[in-house]
Coordinates of C-alpha atoms in Angstrom, one line a residue:
X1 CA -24.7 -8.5 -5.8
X2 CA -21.3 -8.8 -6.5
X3 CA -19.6 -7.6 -9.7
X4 CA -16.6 -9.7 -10.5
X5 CA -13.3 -7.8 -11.6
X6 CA -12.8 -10.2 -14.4
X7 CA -15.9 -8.9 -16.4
X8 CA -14.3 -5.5 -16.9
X9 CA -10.6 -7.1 -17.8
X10 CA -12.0 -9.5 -20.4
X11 CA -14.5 -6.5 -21.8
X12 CA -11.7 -4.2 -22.5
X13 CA -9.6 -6.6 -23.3
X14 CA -11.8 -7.8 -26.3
X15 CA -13.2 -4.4 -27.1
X16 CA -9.3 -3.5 -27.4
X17 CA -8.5 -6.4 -29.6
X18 CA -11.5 -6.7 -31.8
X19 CA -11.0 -2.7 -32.9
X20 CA -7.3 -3.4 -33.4
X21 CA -8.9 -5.8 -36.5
X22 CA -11.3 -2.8 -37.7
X23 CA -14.5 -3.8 -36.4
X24 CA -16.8 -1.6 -34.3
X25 CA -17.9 -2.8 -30.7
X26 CA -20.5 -1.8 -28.4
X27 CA -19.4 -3.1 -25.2
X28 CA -22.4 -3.1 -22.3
X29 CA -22.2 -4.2 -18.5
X30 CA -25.4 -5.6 -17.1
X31 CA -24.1 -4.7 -13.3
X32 CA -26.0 -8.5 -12.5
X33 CA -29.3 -7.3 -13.8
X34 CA -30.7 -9.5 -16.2
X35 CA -33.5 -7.2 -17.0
X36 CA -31.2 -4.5 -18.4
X37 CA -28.7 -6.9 -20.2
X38 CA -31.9 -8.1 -22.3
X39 CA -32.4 -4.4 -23.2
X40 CA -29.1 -3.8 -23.8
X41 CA -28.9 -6.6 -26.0
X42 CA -32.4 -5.9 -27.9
X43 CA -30.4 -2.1 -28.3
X44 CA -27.5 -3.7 -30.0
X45 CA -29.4 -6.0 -32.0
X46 CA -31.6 -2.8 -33.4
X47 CA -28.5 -1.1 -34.2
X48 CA -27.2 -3.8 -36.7
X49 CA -24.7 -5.9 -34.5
X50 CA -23.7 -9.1 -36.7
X51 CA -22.2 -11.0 -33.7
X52 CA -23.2 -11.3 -29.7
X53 CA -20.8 -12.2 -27.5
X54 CA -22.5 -12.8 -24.3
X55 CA -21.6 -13.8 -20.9
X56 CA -25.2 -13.7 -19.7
X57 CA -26.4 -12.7 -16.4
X58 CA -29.0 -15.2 -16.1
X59 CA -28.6 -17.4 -18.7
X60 CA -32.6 -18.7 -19.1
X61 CA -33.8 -15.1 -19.6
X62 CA -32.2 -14.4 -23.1
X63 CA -34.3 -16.7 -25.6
X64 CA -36.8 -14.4 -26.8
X65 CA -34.0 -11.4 -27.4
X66 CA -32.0 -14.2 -29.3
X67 CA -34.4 -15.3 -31.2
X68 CA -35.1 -12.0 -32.6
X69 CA -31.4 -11.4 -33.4
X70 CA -31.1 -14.6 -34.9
X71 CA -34.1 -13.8 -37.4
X72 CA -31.5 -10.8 -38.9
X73 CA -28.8 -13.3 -39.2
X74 CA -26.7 -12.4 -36.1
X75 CA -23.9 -14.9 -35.1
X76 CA -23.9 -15.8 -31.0
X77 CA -21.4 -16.7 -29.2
X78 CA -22.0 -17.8 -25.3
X79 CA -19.1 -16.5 -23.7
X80 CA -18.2 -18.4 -20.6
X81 CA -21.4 -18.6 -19.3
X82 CA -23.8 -21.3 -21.2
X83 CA -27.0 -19.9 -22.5
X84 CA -29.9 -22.0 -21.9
X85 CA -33.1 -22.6 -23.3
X86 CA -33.1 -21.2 -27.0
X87 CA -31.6 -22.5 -30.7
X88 CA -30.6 -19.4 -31.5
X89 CA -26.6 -20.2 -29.5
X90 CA -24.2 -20.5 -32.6
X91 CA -20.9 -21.7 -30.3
X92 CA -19.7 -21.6 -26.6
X93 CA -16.4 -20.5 -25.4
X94 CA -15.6 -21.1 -22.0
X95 CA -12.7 -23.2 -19.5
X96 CA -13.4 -27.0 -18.5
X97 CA -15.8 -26.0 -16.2
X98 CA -15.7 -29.6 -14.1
X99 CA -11.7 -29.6 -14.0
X100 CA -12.8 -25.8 -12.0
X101 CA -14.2 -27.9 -9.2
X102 CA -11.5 -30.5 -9.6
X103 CA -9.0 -28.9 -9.1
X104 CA -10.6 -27.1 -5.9
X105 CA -11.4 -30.5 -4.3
X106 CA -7.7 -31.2 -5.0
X107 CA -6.1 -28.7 -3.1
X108 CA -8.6 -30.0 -0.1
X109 CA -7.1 -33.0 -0.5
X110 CA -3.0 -32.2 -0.9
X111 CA -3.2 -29.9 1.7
X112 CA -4.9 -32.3 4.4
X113 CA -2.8 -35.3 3.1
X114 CA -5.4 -37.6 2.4
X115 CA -3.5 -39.2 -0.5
X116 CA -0.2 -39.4 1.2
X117 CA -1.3 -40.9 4.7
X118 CA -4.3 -43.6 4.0
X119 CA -4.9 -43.0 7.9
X120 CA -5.6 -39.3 7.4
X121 CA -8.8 -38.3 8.9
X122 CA -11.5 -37.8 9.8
X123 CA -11.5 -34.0 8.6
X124 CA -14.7 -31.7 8.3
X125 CA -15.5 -29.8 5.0
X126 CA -18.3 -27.8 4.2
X127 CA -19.4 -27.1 0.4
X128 CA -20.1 -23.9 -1.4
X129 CA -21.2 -23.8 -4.9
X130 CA -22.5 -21.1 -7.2
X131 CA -25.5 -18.9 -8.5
X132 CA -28.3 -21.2 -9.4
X133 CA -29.3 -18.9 -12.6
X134 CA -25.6 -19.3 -13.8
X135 CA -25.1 -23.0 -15.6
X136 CA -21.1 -23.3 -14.6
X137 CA -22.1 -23.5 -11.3
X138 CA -23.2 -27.0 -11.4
X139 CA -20.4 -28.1 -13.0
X140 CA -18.0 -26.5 -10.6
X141 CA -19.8 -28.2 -8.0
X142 CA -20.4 -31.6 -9.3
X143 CA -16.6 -31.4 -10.1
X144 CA -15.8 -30.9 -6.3
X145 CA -18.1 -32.7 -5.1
X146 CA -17.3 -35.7 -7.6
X147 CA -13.4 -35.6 -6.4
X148 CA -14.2 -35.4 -2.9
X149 CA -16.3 -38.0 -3.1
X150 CA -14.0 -41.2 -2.3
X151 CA -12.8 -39.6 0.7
X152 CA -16.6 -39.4 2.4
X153 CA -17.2 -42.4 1.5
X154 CA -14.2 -43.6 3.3
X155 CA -15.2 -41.5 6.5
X156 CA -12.1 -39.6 6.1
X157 CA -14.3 -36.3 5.0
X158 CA -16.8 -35.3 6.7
X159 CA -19.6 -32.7 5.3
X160 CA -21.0 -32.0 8.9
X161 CA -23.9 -29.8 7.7
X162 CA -25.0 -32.7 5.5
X163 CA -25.5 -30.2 2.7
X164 CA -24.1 -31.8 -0.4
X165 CA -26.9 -30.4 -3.1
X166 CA -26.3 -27.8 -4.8
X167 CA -29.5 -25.9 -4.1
X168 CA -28.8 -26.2 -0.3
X169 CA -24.9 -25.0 -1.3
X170 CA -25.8 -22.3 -3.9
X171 CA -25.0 -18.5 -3.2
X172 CA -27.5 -16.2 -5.3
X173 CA -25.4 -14.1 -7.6
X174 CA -22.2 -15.7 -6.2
X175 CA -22.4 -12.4 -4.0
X176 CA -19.8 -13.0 -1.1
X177 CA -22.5 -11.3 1.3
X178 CA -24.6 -14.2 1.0
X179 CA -21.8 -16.9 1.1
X180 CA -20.5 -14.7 4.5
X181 CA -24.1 -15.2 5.8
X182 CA -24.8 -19.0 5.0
X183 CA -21.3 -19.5 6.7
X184 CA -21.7 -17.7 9.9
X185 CA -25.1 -20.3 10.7
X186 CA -23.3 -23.2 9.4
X187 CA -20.5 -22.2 12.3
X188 CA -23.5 -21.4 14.7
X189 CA -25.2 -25.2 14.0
X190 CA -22.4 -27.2 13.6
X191 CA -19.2 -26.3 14.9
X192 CA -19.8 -25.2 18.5
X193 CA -17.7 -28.1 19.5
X194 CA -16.1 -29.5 15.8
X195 CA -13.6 -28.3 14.0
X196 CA -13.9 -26.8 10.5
X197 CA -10.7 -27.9 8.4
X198 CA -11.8 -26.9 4.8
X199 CA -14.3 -24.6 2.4
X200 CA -14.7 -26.1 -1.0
X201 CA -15.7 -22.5 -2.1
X202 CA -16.0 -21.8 -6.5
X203 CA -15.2 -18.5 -6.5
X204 CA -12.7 -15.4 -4.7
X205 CA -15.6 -13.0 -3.9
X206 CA -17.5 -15.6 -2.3
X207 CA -14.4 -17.1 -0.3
X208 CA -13.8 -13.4 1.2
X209 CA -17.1 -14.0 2.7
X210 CA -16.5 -17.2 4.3
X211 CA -13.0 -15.4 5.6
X212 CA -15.1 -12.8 7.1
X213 CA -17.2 -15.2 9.0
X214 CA -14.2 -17.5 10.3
X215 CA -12.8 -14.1 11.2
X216 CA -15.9 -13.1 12.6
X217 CA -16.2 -16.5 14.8
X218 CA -12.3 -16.3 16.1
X219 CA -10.8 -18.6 13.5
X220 CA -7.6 -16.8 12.9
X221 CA -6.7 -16.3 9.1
X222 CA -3.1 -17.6 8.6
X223 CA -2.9 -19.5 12.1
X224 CA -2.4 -23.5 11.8
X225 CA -6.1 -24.3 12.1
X226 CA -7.5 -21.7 10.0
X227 CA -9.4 -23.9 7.2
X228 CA -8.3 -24.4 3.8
X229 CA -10.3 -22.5 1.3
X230 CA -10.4 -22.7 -2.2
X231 CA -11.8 -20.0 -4.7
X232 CA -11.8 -19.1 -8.5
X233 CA -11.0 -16.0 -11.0
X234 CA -7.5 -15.2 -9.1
X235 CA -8.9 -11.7 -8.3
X236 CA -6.2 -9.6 -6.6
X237 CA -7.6 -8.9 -3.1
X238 CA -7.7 -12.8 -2.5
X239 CA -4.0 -13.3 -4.5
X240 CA -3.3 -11.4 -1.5
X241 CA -4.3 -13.4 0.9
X242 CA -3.1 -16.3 -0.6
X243 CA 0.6 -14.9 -1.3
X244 CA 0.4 -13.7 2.4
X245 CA -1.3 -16.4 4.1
X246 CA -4.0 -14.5 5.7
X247 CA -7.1 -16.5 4.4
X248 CA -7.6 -18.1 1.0
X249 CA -5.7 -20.8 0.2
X250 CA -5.9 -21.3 -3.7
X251 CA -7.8 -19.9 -6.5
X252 CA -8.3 -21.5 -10.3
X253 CA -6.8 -19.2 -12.6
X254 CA -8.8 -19.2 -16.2
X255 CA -6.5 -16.7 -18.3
X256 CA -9.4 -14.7 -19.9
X257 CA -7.2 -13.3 -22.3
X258 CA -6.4 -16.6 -24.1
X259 CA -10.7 -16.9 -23.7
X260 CA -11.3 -14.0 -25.3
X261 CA -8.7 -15.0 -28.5
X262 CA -10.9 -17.4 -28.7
X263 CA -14.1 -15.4 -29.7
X264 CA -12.2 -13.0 -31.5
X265 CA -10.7 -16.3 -33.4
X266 CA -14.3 -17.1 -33.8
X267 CA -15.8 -13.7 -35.1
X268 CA -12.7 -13.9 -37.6
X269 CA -13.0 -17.6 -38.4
X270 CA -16.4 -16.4 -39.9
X271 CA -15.9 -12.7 -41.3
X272 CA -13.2 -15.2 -43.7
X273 CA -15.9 -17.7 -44.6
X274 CA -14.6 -20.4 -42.2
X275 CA -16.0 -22.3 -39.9
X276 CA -14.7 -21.3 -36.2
X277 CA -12.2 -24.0 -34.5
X278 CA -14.1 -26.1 -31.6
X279 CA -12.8 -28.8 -29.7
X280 CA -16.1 -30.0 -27.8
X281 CA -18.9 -31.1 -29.4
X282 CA -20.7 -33.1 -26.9
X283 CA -20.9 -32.1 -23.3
X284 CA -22.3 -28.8 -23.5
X285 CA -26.3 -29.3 -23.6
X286 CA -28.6 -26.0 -23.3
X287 CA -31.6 -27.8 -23.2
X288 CA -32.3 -27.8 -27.2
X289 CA -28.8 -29.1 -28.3
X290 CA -25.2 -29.5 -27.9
X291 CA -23.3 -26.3 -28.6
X292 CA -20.2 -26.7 -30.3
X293 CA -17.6 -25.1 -27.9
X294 CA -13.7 -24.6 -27.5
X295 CA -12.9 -25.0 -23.9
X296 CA -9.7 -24.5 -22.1
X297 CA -7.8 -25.8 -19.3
X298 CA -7.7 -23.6 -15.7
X299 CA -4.4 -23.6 -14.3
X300 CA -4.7 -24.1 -9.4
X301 CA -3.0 -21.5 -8.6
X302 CA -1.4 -21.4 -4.4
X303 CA 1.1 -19.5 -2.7
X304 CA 3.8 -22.1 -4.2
X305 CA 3.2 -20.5 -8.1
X306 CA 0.8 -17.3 -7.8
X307 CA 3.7 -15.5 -9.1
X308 CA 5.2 -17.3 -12.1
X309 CA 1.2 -17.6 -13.1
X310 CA 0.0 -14.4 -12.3
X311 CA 2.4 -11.8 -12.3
X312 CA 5.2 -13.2 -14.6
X313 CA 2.5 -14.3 -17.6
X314 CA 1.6 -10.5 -16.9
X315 CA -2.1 -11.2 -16.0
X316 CA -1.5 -8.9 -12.5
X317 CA 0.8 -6.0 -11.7
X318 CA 2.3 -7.1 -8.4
X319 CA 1.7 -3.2 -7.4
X320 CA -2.5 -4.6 -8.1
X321 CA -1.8 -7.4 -5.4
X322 CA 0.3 -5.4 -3.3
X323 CA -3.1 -2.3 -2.8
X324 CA -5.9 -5.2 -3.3
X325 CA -8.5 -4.6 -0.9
X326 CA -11.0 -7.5 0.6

């Protein structure tokens, strides 16, 4: 499975911050297993934790730890990843998680110039979306998919494969092994004879494994008809590529740093006696109500402004694009 780089920036990042304010952290990585992030959640609970801040691994295998926590008055906060399934979620902090997909299905679109030349077309796309045990996947998909969708209708995209559900899209623990596998037998069934022109793809890890398999089936990354591929997270092996055109096309940039200001916003919202800011009340549903949530807005990122975004803002070290490995 595949351990995204993000997790460890956004850990230290808030472990950093949050004992800059005086407050002790325990800071745990599940490495994907949701077995061991319930034990190391049931640990912090026994050792007196007053707040959770969770990005859960699977996010339907949590209730019964929760509930326990929330019986000695701990405060949790879903951290990106929507918690499903249990009462016991206090507040959600994550990105517009349907502007993700948007966005992705809008670089598709730009860079084949569907919107600027009505006669455009026909041009074959194949969909990617996420892990089915993580709830953002849908809505990155369904925010793709939703964006694409004038363009099939029109018969100026074509999804060849036919696979437009999510289940038949999904890539277990967004591991870019899996997504590198599913793509190789979509090349194999479909496009003996067709073109591929674009991967609507959610996230970088899982976009270096659809490279792999263009790569692996002669498409050349950076040649004219290599496809456009889209991705998420702006990890540095696939800014790479994207600043030197030699696969990945775009990625959605969600600057976790601004996320994580906005739990430790939360955690002192409360400690004060205040009630933490939220700007959503009304899409998020985990299946017993809708979490309050703040959300914010993910910035496309392409070869055109990977710098000014990522390296100027100080998010990367060029140096950390410049050694990024696939």
């Amino acid at each position: 499975m595949t351990f995204s780089e993000r997790w460890v920036i956004e850990g230290e990042y808030l472990q950093d911050h949050l004992e800059g304010l005086g407050y002790r952290v325990l800071l745990e990585y599940a490495d994907n297993d949701p077995e061991i992030q319930v034990e190391q959640i049931q640990a912090m609970v026994d050792a007196g934790v007053e707040f959770l801040i969770i990005a859960a691994v699977d996010n339907r295998s949590l209730g019964s730890v929760l509930a326990e926590a929330k019986d000695k008055g701990v405060t949790i906060i879903a951290y990106d990843r929507l918690i499903l399934d249990t009462p016991d979620v206090d507040y959600y902090v994550s990105f517009d998680n349907y502007e993700v997909g948007v966005l992705q299905a809008k670089h598709i679109i730009s860079r084949l110039g569907l919107e600027e030349d009505d006669d455009a077309g026909p041009f074959n796309v194949e969909l990617f979306s996420g892990s089915l045990d993580d709830s953002n996947s849908e809505y990155f998909f369904l925010g793709g998919l939703d964006t694409l969708e004038r363009y099939t209708y029109e018969g100026r995209i074509n999804i060849v494969s036919q696979d437009t559900e999510q289940a038949r899209t999904a890539t277990q623990g967004w591991d870019g092994a899996v997504a590198e596998k599913r793509m190789t037998k979509l090349l194999e069934d479909h496009y003996g004879d067709e073109p591929l022109h674009a991967v609507l793809s959610p996230y970088d890890g899982i976009s270096r494994g659809i490279v792999d398999a263009l790569a692996e089936a002669d498409y050349r990354p950076g040649s004219d008809d290599f496809p456009i591929i889209t991705g998420q997270d702006a990890e540095a092996a696939s800014v790479k590529d994207i600043r030197d055109e030699t696969g990945q096309t775009q990625t959605v940039f969600k600057d976790t740093r601004s996320l994580a200001d906005v739990a430790i916003s939360m955690v002192t919202a409360i400690m004060d006696g205040d009630s933490p800011e939220v700007n959503d009340l009304g899409t998020y549903n985990n299946g017993f109500k809708f979490v309050p949530a703040f959300l914010l807005e993910p910035v496309s990122v392409d070869r055109s402004n990977w710098e000014e975004v990522l390296i100027d803002s100080g998010y990367l070290a060029e140096e950390t694009v410049d050694e990024a490995e696939g």
